[in-house]
Amino acid sequence: MNIILLGPPGAGKGTQARKLVEKRGMVQLSTGDMLRAARSSGTAMGKRVAEVMDRGELVTDEIVIDLIEERLEGETGAGVIFDGFPRTLAQADALEELLARTGQPLKAVIEMRVDDEALVRRVTGRYTCADCGEVYHDETRPTKTPGKCDVCGSTDLRRREDDNAESMRQRLMEYYKKTSPLIGYYHAKGLLHPVDGLGSVDEVEAAITAILDAV
Ligand code: AP5
């Protein structure tokens, strides 16, 4: 079952994608994670990507579509969670074509709704384990032992360069201008399922589970 987690920065897409991987054995394809890997490669492309991401703008459609196409090849498991992709109508059209080739169309688009104030609080308090990718928050989900990942024990916990108020303003602007039209696009296709993303992590997970069990 292929699904999209759609929502503004900090809505909880990555957090819920990790739950689905754990519980349903699905594969998470996060273009944000792929681009962060590209930027740390130190190539000329990686440096250009880093500048765009730090400003809070979207990377070109061509780059992210190529990344997704590469990763989708040979994917035949329990389904893919598209996390942070598509983000423009051009990306949505490209995804439709790619999935038509695999014969595994989209089953559902989960729209995670969270207001701007909560998004800024979530993003500015976030930190992530550099080794296993577990996501934490200063107030709502701190590590049990300060400075140590609950899952893998790593002490390499990091904050993202773009998780600051200025970049966040731009990221929200990009979301409302370029990504939110996808809400209408998927509604028209009968695939859209809104979820109240302001609930606790467990409440949001339960809402997503109910949707996926029903489609
Ligand atoms: P990306 O990495 O995709 O970032 P994003 O969309 O901005 O989303 P985030 O990762 O910030 O948030 P999330 O929704 O995953 O929230 P999380 O679960 O971490 O993209 C980064 C950049 O890459 C973009 O700006 C762009 O430049 C580029 N890019 C990526 N994809 C692209 C594409 N397709 N096209 C073009 N450019 C692209 O949660 C956030 C925090 O809240 C955490 O601390 C978490 O613990 C906490 N939290 C989660 N759920 C809850 C809850 N229910 N209650 C309380 N706290 C919660």
Short mmCIF file of N, CA and C in Angstrom, two decimals, residues 41-214:
data_model
loop_
_atom_site.label_atom_id
_atom_site.label_comp_id
_atom_site.label_asym_id
_atom_site.label_seq_id
_atom_site.Cartn_x
_atom_site.Cartn_y
_atom_site.Cartn_z
N SER A 41 27.34 14.97 1.38
CA SER A 41 28.30 14.30 0.49
C SER A 41 29.40 15.26 0.06
N GLY A 42 29.14 16.58 0.18
CA GLY A 42 30.17 17.58 -0.15
C GLY A 42 30.34 17.82 -1.64
N THR A 43 29.51 17.22 -2.49
CA THR A 43 29.61 17.46 -3.94
C THR A 43 29.08 18.85 -4.27
N ALA A 44 29.33 19.29 -5.53
CA ALA A 44 28.85 20.62 -5.94
C ALA A 44 27.32 20.66 -5.84
N MET A 45 26.67 19.55 -6.24
CA MET A 45 25.21 19.51 -6.15
C MET A 45 24.78 19.60 -4.69
N GLY A 46 25.50 18.87 -3.82
CA GLY A 46 25.18 18.88 -2.39
C GLY A 46 25.27 20.28 -1.80
N LYS A 47 26.27 21.05 -2.24
CA LYS A 47 26.44 22.41 -1.71
C LYS A 47 25.30 23.32 -2.16
N ARG A 48 24.88 23.15 -3.42
CA ARG A 48 23.75 23.97 -3.92
C ARG A 48 22.48 23.63 -3.15
N VAL A 49 22.28 22.33 -2.93
CA VAL A 49 21.10 21.87 -2.19
C VAL A 49 21.11 22.45 -0.77
N ALA A 50 22.27 22.44 -0.12
CA ALA A 50 22.38 22.92 1.27
C ALA A 50 21.95 24.39 1.36
N GLU A 51 22.39 25.21 0.39
CA GLU A 51 22.04 26.63 0.44
C GLU A 51 20.53 26.84 0.32
N VAL A 52 19.93 26.08 -0.59
CA VAL A 52 18.48 26.21 -0.81
C VAL A 52 17.72 25.77 0.45
N MET A 53 18.13 24.64 1.02
CA MET A 53 17.43 24.11 2.20
C MET A 53 17.57 25.07 3.39
N ASP A 54 18.76 25.63 3.58
CA ASP A 54 18.96 26.51 4.73
C ASP A 54 18.13 27.78 4.63
N ARG A 55 17.85 28.19 3.37
CA ARG A 55 16.99 29.38 3.19
C ARG A 55 15.52 29.02 3.40
N GLY A 56 15.23 27.72 3.44
CA GLY A 56 13.83 27.29 3.64
C GLY A 56 13.05 27.22 2.35
N GLU A 57 13.78 27.24 1.22
CA GLU A 57 13.09 27.16 -0.07
C GLU A 57 13.05 25.72 -0.57
N LEU A 58 12.26 25.50 -1.61
CA LEU A 58 12.18 24.15 -2.18
C LEU A 58 13.31 23.91 -3.17
N VAL A 59 13.85 22.71 -3.15
CA VAL A 59 14.84 22.27 -4.13
C VAL A 59 14.09 22.03 -5.45
N THR A 60 14.80 22.08 -6.58
CA THR A 60 14.08 21.96 -7.87
C THR A 60 13.37 20.62 -8.01
N ASP A 61 12.27 20.65 -8.75
CA ASP A 61 11.49 19.42 -8.99
C ASP A 61 12.38 18.34 -9.61
N GLU A 62 13.22 18.74 -10.56
CA GLU A 62 14.04 17.77 -11.28
C GLU A 62 14.90 16.93 -10.32
N ILE A 63 15.54 17.61 -9.38
CA ILE A 63 16.42 16.89 -8.44
C ILE A 63 15.63 15.88 -7.61
N VAL A 64 14.51 16.34 -7.02
CA VAL A 64 13.79 15.42 -6.12
C VAL A 64 13.09 14.29 -6.89
N ILE A 65 12.61 14.59 -8.08
CA ILE A 65 11.95 13.52 -8.86
C ILE A 65 12.99 12.45 -9.22
N ASP A 66 14.20 12.88 -9.60
CA ASP A 66 15.26 11.90 -9.90
C ASP A 66 15.57 11.04 -8.67
N LEU A 67 15.64 11.70 -7.50
CA LEU A 67 15.95 10.95 -6.27
C LEU A 67 14.89 9.89 -5.99
N ILE A 68 13.62 10.27 -6.14
CA ILE A 68 12.53 9.34 -5.88
C ILE A 68 12.52 8.21 -6.90
N GLU A 69 12.75 8.57 -8.15
CA GLU A 69 12.74 7.55 -9.21
C GLU A 69 13.79 6.48 -8.93
N GLU A 70 14.99 6.94 -8.56
CA GLU A 70 16.07 5.99 -8.24
C GLU A 70 15.68 5.05 -7.11
N ARG A 71 15.08 5.63 -6.05
CA ARG A 71 14.76 4.83 -4.87
C ARG A 71 13.56 3.90 -5.09
N LEU A 72 12.67 4.28 -6.02
CA LEU A 72 11.47 3.46 -6.24
C LEU A 72 11.76 2.21 -7.05
N GLU A 73 12.84 2.27 -7.83
CA GLU A 73 13.15 1.13 -8.69
C GLU A 73 13.32 -0.14 -7.86
N GLY A 74 12.59 -1.16 -8.22
CA GLY A 74 12.75 -2.45 -7.52
C GLY A 74 12.03 -2.51 -6.18
N GLU A 75 11.25 -1.47 -5.83
CA GLU A 75 10.53 -1.46 -4.54
C GLU A 75 9.25 -2.29 -4.65
N THR A 76 9.19 -3.41 -3.94
CA THR A 76 8.01 -4.29 -4.10
C THR A 76 7.44 -4.75 -2.75
N GLY A 77 7.88 -4.13 -1.66
CA GLY A 77 7.51 -4.64 -0.33
C GLY A 77 6.10 -4.29 0.12
N ALA A 78 5.97 -4.01 1.42
CA ALA A 78 4.65 -3.77 2.02
C ALA A 78 4.09 -2.39 1.70
N GLY A 79 4.81 -1.63 0.88
CA GLY A 79 4.31 -0.32 0.50
C GLY A 79 5.26 0.79 0.91
N VAL A 80 5.07 1.93 0.26
CA VAL A 80 5.96 3.06 0.47
C VAL A 80 5.19 4.21 1.12
N ILE A 81 5.86 4.86 2.08
CA ILE A 81 5.32 6.09 2.67
C ILE A 81 6.11 7.24 2.06
N PHE A 82 5.45 8.08 1.29
CA PHE A 82 6.13 9.25 0.74
C PHE A 82 6.02 10.36 1.80
N ASP A 83 7.17 10.74 2.34
CA ASP A 83 7.23 11.70 3.44
C ASP A 83 7.91 12.97 2.92
N GLY A 84 7.12 14.03 2.73
CA GLY A 84 7.71 15.28 2.22
C GLY A 84 7.78 15.30 0.70
N PHE A 85 7.17 14.39 0.05
CA PHE A 85 7.11 14.32 -1.42
C PHE A 85 5.74 13.74 -1.78
N PRO A 86 5.03 14.27 -2.76
CA PRO A 86 5.36 15.45 -3.56
C PRO A 86 5.08 16.76 -2.82
N ARG A 87 5.69 17.82 -3.29
CA ARG A 87 5.51 19.14 -2.69
C ARG A 87 5.06 20.18 -3.70
N THR A 88 4.94 19.78 -4.95
CA THR A 88 4.43 20.68 -6.00
C THR A 88 3.54 19.84 -6.91
N LEU A 89 2.73 20.53 -7.72
CA LEU A 89 1.86 19.79 -8.64
C LEU A 89 2.69 19.02 -9.66
N ALA A 90 3.82 19.58 -10.08
CA ALA A 90 4.69 18.87 -11.04
C ALA A 90 5.20 17.57 -10.42
N GLN A 91 5.56 17.62 -9.13
CA GLN A 91 6.04 16.40 -8.46
C GLN A 91 4.90 15.38 -8.34
N ALA A 92 3.68 15.88 -8.08
CA ALA A 92 2.54 14.96 -7.94
C ALA A 92 2.27 14.24 -9.27
N ASP A 93 2.35 15.00 -10.37
CA ASP A 93 2.14 14.37 -11.69
C ASP A 93 3.24 13.34 -11.96
N ALA A 94 4.47 13.69 -11.62
CA ALA A 94 5.59 12.77 -11.86
C ALA A 94 5.40 11.50 -11.03
N LEU A 95 4.95 11.65 -9.80
CA LEU A 95 4.74 10.47 -8.94
C LEU A 95 3.67 9.56 -9.53
N GLU A 96 2.61 10.18 -10.03
CA GLU A 96 1.54 9.37 -10.62
C GLU A 96 2.09 8.51 -11.77
N GLU A 97 2.92 9.14 -12.59
CA GLU A 97 3.51 8.39 -13.72
C GLU A 97 4.41 7.27 -13.24
N LEU A 98 5.25 7.58 -12.24
CA LEU A 98 6.18 6.57 -11.73
C LEU A 98 5.41 5.38 -11.15
N LEU A 99 4.34 5.68 -10.39
CA LEU A 99 3.59 4.59 -9.76
C LEU A 99 2.78 3.80 -10.79
N ALA A 100 2.35 4.46 -11.86
CA ALA A 100 1.62 3.75 -12.91
C ALA A 100 2.54 2.69 -13.52
N ARG A 101 3.83 3.04 -13.65
CA ARG A 101 4.78 2.07 -14.21
C ARG A 101 4.94 0.85 -13.32
N THR A 102 4.87 1.06 -11.98
CA THR A 102 5.07 -0.06 -11.07
C THR A 102 3.77 -0.85 -10.87
N GLY A 103 2.65 -0.29 -11.32
CA GLY A 103 1.36 -0.96 -11.13
C GLY A 103 0.89 -0.94 -9.67
N GLN A 104 1.46 -0.04 -8.88
CA GLN A 104 1.09 0.07 -7.45
C GLN A 104 0.63 1.50 -7.17
N PRO A 105 -0.62 1.83 -7.48
CA PRO A 105 -1.05 3.23 -7.34
C PRO A 105 -1.14 3.67 -5.87
N LEU A 106 -1.36 4.95 -5.70
CA LEU A 106 -1.52 5.49 -4.34
C LEU A 106 -2.83 5.01 -3.74
N LYS A 107 -2.80 4.67 -2.44
CA LYS A 107 -4.02 4.23 -1.76
C LYS A 107 -4.64 5.38 -0.96
N ALA A 108 -3.79 6.22 -0.38
CA ALA A 108 -4.31 7.28 0.48
C ALA A 108 -3.30 8.41 0.63
N VAL A 109 -3.85 9.61 0.80
CA VAL A 109 -3.01 10.77 1.12
C VAL A 109 -3.50 11.28 2.48
N ILE A 110 -2.63 11.20 3.47
CA ILE A 110 -3.01 11.63 4.82
C ILE A 110 -2.56 13.08 4.98
N GLU A 111 -3.55 13.97 5.15
CA GLU A 111 -3.21 15.38 5.33
C GLU A 111 -3.16 15.69 6.82
N MET A 112 -1.98 16.04 7.32
CA MET A 112 -1.82 16.29 8.76
C MET A 112 -1.99 17.79 9.03
N ARG A 113 -3.05 18.12 9.77
CA ARG A 113 -3.38 19.53 10.00
C ARG A 113 -2.87 20.01 11.37
N VAL A 114 -2.02 21.01 11.33
CA VAL A 114 -1.49 21.59 12.57
C VAL A 114 -1.37 23.10 12.36
N ASP A 115 -1.75 23.92 13.38
CA ASP A 115 -1.68 25.36 13.16
C ASP A 115 -0.24 25.88 13.24
N ASP A 116 -0.04 27.08 12.65
CA ASP A 116 1.32 27.62 12.49
C ASP A 116 2.07 27.79 13.82
N GLU A 117 1.35 28.23 14.85
CA GLU A 117 2.00 28.47 16.14
C GLU A 117 2.62 27.17 16.69
N ALA A 118 1.83 26.11 16.61
CA ALA A 118 2.33 24.81 17.10
C ALA A 118 3.47 24.31 16.23
N LEU A 119 3.41 24.58 14.93
CA LEU A 119 4.47 24.13 14.02
C LEU A 119 5.81 24.77 14.40
N VAL A 120 5.77 26.07 14.68
CA VAL A 120 7.01 26.77 15.03
C VAL A 120 7.56 26.19 16.34
N ARG A 121 6.68 25.94 17.30
CA ARG A 121 7.13 25.37 18.58
C ARG A 121 7.75 23.99 18.36
N ARG A 122 7.13 23.19 17.51
CA ARG A 122 7.63 21.83 17.27
C ARG A 122 9.01 21.85 16.61
N VAL A 123 9.14 22.70 15.61
CA VAL A 123 10.38 22.71 14.83
C VAL A 123 11.54 23.30 15.62
N THR A 124 11.27 24.35 16.39
CA THR A 124 12.38 24.98 17.12
C THR A 124 12.81 24.14 18.32
N GLY A 125 11.98 23.16 18.74
CA GLY A 125 12.38 22.30 19.87
C GLY A 125 12.87 20.93 19.44
N ARG A 126 12.94 20.71 18.12
CA ARG A 126 13.26 19.36 17.63
C ARG A 126 14.75 19.05 17.65
N TYR A 127 15.11 17.81 17.97
CA TYR A 127 16.46 17.31 17.73
C TYR A 127 16.34 15.83 17.35
N THR A 128 17.35 15.35 16.65
CA THR A 128 17.27 14.02 16.03
C THR A 128 18.54 13.24 16.30
N CYS A 129 18.41 11.93 16.45
CA CYS A 129 19.60 11.08 16.62
C CYS A 129 20.27 10.93 15.24
N ALA A 130 21.54 11.31 15.17
CA ALA A 130 22.25 11.24 13.88
C ALA A 130 22.50 9.79 13.46
N ASP A 131 22.46 8.86 14.42
CA ASP A 131 22.77 7.46 14.07
C ASP A 131 21.54 6.68 13.63
N CYS A 132 20.40 6.79 14.37
CA CYS A 132 19.24 5.96 13.99
C CYS A 132 18.06 6.80 13.48
N GLY A 133 18.14 8.14 13.58
CA GLY A 133 17.10 8.99 13.02
C GLY A 133 15.91 9.23 13.94
N GLU A 134 15.95 8.71 15.18
CA GLU A 134 14.81 8.93 16.10
C GLU A 134 14.65 10.44 16.34
N VAL A 135 13.37 10.88 16.39
CA VAL A 135 13.09 12.32 16.49
C VAL A 135 12.62 12.66 17.91
N TYR A 136 13.20 13.71 18.50
CA TYR A 136 12.84 14.12 19.87
C TYR A 136 12.41 15.59 19.89
N HIS A 137 11.93 16.01 21.05
CA HIS A 137 11.55 17.42 21.22
C HIS A 137 11.89 17.85 22.65
N ASP A 138 12.42 19.07 22.78
CA ASP A 138 12.85 19.56 24.10
C ASP A 138 11.76 19.41 25.16
N GLU A 139 10.51 19.77 24.79
CA GLU A 139 9.44 19.75 25.80
C GLU A 139 8.56 18.51 25.72
N THR A 140 8.12 18.17 24.49
CA THR A 140 7.12 17.10 24.40
C THR A 140 7.70 15.70 24.34
N ARG A 141 8.95 15.57 23.91
CA ARG A 141 9.51 14.22 23.81
C ARG A 141 11.04 14.25 24.01
N PRO A 142 11.47 14.60 25.22
CA PRO A 142 12.92 14.61 25.45
C PRO A 142 13.45 13.18 25.61
N THR A 143 14.74 12.98 25.39
CA THR A 143 15.33 11.66 25.64
C THR A 143 15.21 11.35 27.14
N LYS A 144 15.09 10.05 27.47
CA LYS A 144 14.95 9.68 28.89
C LYS A 144 16.21 10.07 29.66
N THR A 145 17.38 9.77 29.09
CA THR A 145 18.65 10.22 29.68
C THR A 145 19.14 11.39 28.84
N PRO A 146 19.37 12.54 29.48
CA PRO A 146 19.78 13.70 28.68
C PRO A 146 21.02 13.39 27.83
N GLY A 147 20.92 13.76 26.54
CA GLY A 147 22.08 13.61 25.65
C GLY A 147 22.28 12.22 25.09
N LYS A 148 21.34 11.29 25.36
CA LYS A 148 21.53 9.91 24.89
C LYS A 148 20.25 9.40 24.23
N CYS A 149 20.39 8.87 23.01
CA CYS A 149 19.22 8.38 22.27
C CYS A 149 18.59 7.19 22.99
N ASP A 150 17.27 7.23 23.18
CA ASP A 150 16.56 6.13 23.85
C ASP A 150 16.64 4.84 23.04
N VAL A 151 16.69 4.97 21.70
CA VAL A 151 16.59 3.79 20.85
C VAL A 151 17.94 3.09 20.68
N CYS A 152 18.98 3.85 20.30
CA CYS A 152 20.25 3.18 19.97
C CYS A 152 21.39 3.55 20.92
N GLY A 153 21.14 4.49 21.87
CA GLY A 153 22.17 4.83 22.86
C GLY A 153 23.20 5.83 22.36
N SER A 154 23.06 6.27 21.10
CA SER A 154 24.04 7.23 20.56
C SER A 154 23.98 8.55 21.34
N THR A 155 25.12 9.22 21.41
CA THR A 155 25.13 10.56 22.04
C THR A 155 25.24 11.65 20.97
N ASP A 156 25.13 11.23 19.69
CA ASP A 156 25.21 12.20 18.59
C ASP A 156 23.80 12.69 18.24
N LEU A 157 23.32 13.64 19.05
CA LEU A 157 21.98 14.20 18.83
C LEU A 157 22.15 15.58 18.18
N ARG A 158 21.42 15.82 17.11
CA ARG A 158 21.66 17.05 16.35
C ARG A 158 20.40 17.85 16.07
N ARG A 159 20.61 19.16 15.88
CA ARG A 159 19.52 20.04 15.44
C ARG A 159 19.75 20.39 13.98
N ARG A 160 18.68 20.57 13.23
CA ARG A 160 18.82 20.88 11.81
C ARG A 160 19.12 22.36 11.59
N GLU A 161 19.93 22.64 10.54
CA GLU A 161 20.30 24.02 10.21
C GLU A 161 19.07 24.87 9.90
N ASP A 162 18.03 24.23 9.32
CA ASP A 162 16.86 25.01 8.90
C ASP A 162 15.78 25.08 9.98
N ASP A 163 16.06 24.55 11.17
CA ASP A 163 15.07 24.61 12.25
C ASP A 163 15.23 25.87 13.08
N ASN A 164 15.10 27.02 12.44
CA ASN A 164 15.14 28.29 13.17
C ASN A 164 13.97 29.12 12.67
N ALA A 165 13.63 30.16 13.46
CA ALA A 165 12.39 30.90 13.17
C ALA A 165 12.40 31.52 11.77
N GLU A 166 13.54 32.04 11.32
CA GLU A 166 13.58 32.74 10.02
C GLU A 166 13.35 31.75 8.87
N SER A 167 14.10 30.65 8.90
CA SER A 167 13.94 29.65 7.84
C SER A 167 12.53 29.06 7.88
N MET A 168 12.00 28.90 9.09
CA MET A 168 10.66 28.32 9.25
C MET A 168 9.59 29.20 8.59
N ARG A 169 9.76 30.53 8.70
CA ARG A 169 8.80 31.45 8.05
C ARG A 169 8.77 31.18 6.55
N GLN A 170 9.96 31.02 5.96
CA GLN A 170 10.06 30.77 4.52
C GLN A 170 9.49 29.38 4.18
N ARG A 171 9.78 28.39 5.01
CA ARG A 171 9.27 27.04 4.74
C ARG A 171 7.74 27.02 4.75
N LEU A 172 7.16 27.77 5.70
CA LEU A 172 5.69 27.83 5.75
C LEU A 172 5.14 28.52 4.51
N MET A 173 5.81 29.59 4.09
CA MET A 173 5.39 30.32 2.89
C MET A 173 5.42 29.38 1.68
N GLU A 174 6.50 28.63 1.54
CA GLU A 174 6.63 27.68 0.43
C GLU A 174 5.51 26.65 0.50
N TYR A 175 5.22 26.19 1.72
CA TYR A 175 4.16 25.18 1.87
C TYR A 175 2.81 25.74 1.39
N TYR A 176 2.45 26.93 1.88
CA TYR A 176 1.13 27.44 1.52
C TYR A 176 1.04 27.79 0.03
N LYS A 177 2.16 28.29 -0.54
CA LYS A 177 2.15 28.69 -1.95
C LYS A 177 2.19 27.49 -2.89
N LYS A 178 3.12 26.57 -2.62
CA LYS A 178 3.40 25.53 -3.63
C LYS A 178 2.87 24.14 -3.28
N THR A 179 2.76 23.83 -1.98
CA THR A 179 2.37 22.47 -1.60
C THR A 179 0.88 22.36 -1.28
N SER A 180 0.30 23.39 -0.65
CA SER A 180 -1.10 23.25 -0.23
C SER A 180 -2.07 23.04 -1.42
N PRO A 181 -1.74 23.48 -2.66
CA PRO A 181 -2.65 23.13 -3.78
C PRO A 181 -2.83 21.63 -3.95
N LEU A 182 -1.91 20.85 -3.41
CA LEU A 182 -2.03 19.38 -3.53
C LEU A 182 -3.22 18.85 -2.72
N ILE A 183 -3.67 19.64 -1.74
CA ILE A 183 -4.82 19.21 -0.94
C ILE A 183 -6.05 19.09 -1.86
N GLY A 184 -6.26 20.11 -2.69
CA GLY A 184 -7.38 20.07 -3.65
C GLY A 184 -7.18 19.00 -4.71
N TYR A 185 -5.94 18.86 -5.14
CA TYR A 185 -5.59 17.89 -6.18
C TYR A 185 -5.95 16.47 -5.72
N TYR A 186 -5.56 16.12 -4.51
CA TYR A 186 -5.84 14.75 -4.03
C TYR A 186 -7.28 14.59 -3.56
N HIS A 187 -7.89 15.69 -3.12
CA HIS A 187 -9.32 15.62 -2.77
C HIS A 187 -10.11 15.25 -4.02
N ALA A 188 -9.77 15.92 -5.15
CA ALA A 188 -10.48 15.66 -6.41
C ALA A 188 -10.30 14.21 -6.86
N LYS A 189 -9.19 13.60 -6.49
CA LYS A 189 -8.95 12.20 -6.86
C LYS A 189 -9.56 11.22 -5.86
N GLY A 190 -10.18 11.75 -4.81
CA GLY A 190 -10.83 10.88 -3.81
C GLY A 190 -9.84 10.17 -2.89
N LEU A 191 -8.63 10.74 -2.78
CA LEU A 191 -7.60 10.05 -1.99
C LEU A 191 -7.30 10.75 -0.66
N LEU A 192 -7.88 11.94 -0.46
CA LEU A 192 -7.46 12.75 0.69
C LEU A 192 -8.16 12.35 1.99
N HIS A 193 -7.37 12.21 3.07
CA HIS A 193 -7.90 11.89 4.40
C HIS A 193 -7.27 12.85 5.41
N PRO A 194 -8.01 13.88 5.84
CA PRO A 194 -7.44 14.81 6.81
C PRO A 194 -7.37 14.19 8.20
N VAL A 195 -6.33 14.55 8.94
CA VAL A 195 -6.15 14.07 10.31
C VAL A 195 -5.79 15.28 11.18
N ASP A 196 -6.35 15.32 12.40
CA ASP A 196 -6.00 16.39 13.32
C ASP A 196 -4.60 16.09 13.88
N GLY A 197 -3.61 16.82 13.39
CA GLY A 197 -2.22 16.58 13.79
C GLY A 197 -1.86 17.22 15.11
N LEU A 198 -2.84 17.89 15.76
CA LEU A 198 -2.55 18.55 17.04
C LEU A 198 -2.66 17.61 18.24
N GLY A 199 -3.21 16.42 17.99
CA GLY A 199 -3.31 15.45 19.09
C GLY A 199 -1.93 14.92 19.48
N SER A 200 -1.90 14.04 20.47
CA SER A 200 -0.62 13.45 20.88
C SER A 200 -0.12 12.53 19.76
N VAL A 201 1.14 12.14 19.83
CA VAL A 201 1.70 11.24 18.81
C VAL A 201 0.85 9.97 18.72
N ASP A 202 0.44 9.42 19.87
CA ASP A 202 -0.36 8.19 19.87
C ASP A 202 -1.75 8.41 19.27
N GLU A 203 -2.34 9.57 19.57
CA GLU A 203 -3.68 9.85 19.01
C GLU A 203 -3.61 9.98 17.49
N VAL A 204 -2.58 10.67 17.01
CA VAL A 204 -2.45 10.84 15.55
C VAL A 204 -2.19 9.47 14.91
N GLU A 205 -1.37 8.67 15.56
CA GLU A 205 -1.08 7.33 15.03
C GLU A 205 -2.38 6.51 14.92
N ALA A 206 -3.22 6.59 15.96
CA ALA A 206 -4.47 5.82 15.96
C ALA A 206 -5.38 6.29 14.82
N ALA A 207 -5.42 7.61 14.58
CA ALA A 207 -6.27 8.14 13.50
C ALA A 207 -5.76 7.63 12.14
N ILE A 208 -4.45 7.61 11.97
CA ILE A 208 -3.89 7.16 10.68
C ILE A 208 -4.14 5.65 10.51
N THR A 209 -3.98 4.90 11.59
CA THR A 209 -4.22 3.45 11.52
C THR A 209 -5.65 3.17 11.09
N ALA A 210 -6.61 3.92 11.67
CA ALA A 210 -8.03 3.69 11.33
C ALA A 210 -8.26 3.95 9.84
N ILE A 211 -7.61 4.99 9.32
CA ILE A 211 -7.79 5.31 7.89
C ILE A 211 -7.19 4.18 7.03
N LEU A 212 -5.98 3.77 7.36
CA LEU A 212 -5.31 2.77 6.52
C LEU A 212 -6.01 1.41 6.60
N ASP A 213 -6.61 1.11 7.75
CA ASP A 213 -7.33 -0.16 7.86
C ASP A 213 -8.60 -0.15 7.02
N ALA A 214 -9.12 1.07 6.76
CA ALA A 214 -10.39 1.16 6.04
C ALA A 214 -10.23 1.29 4.52
#
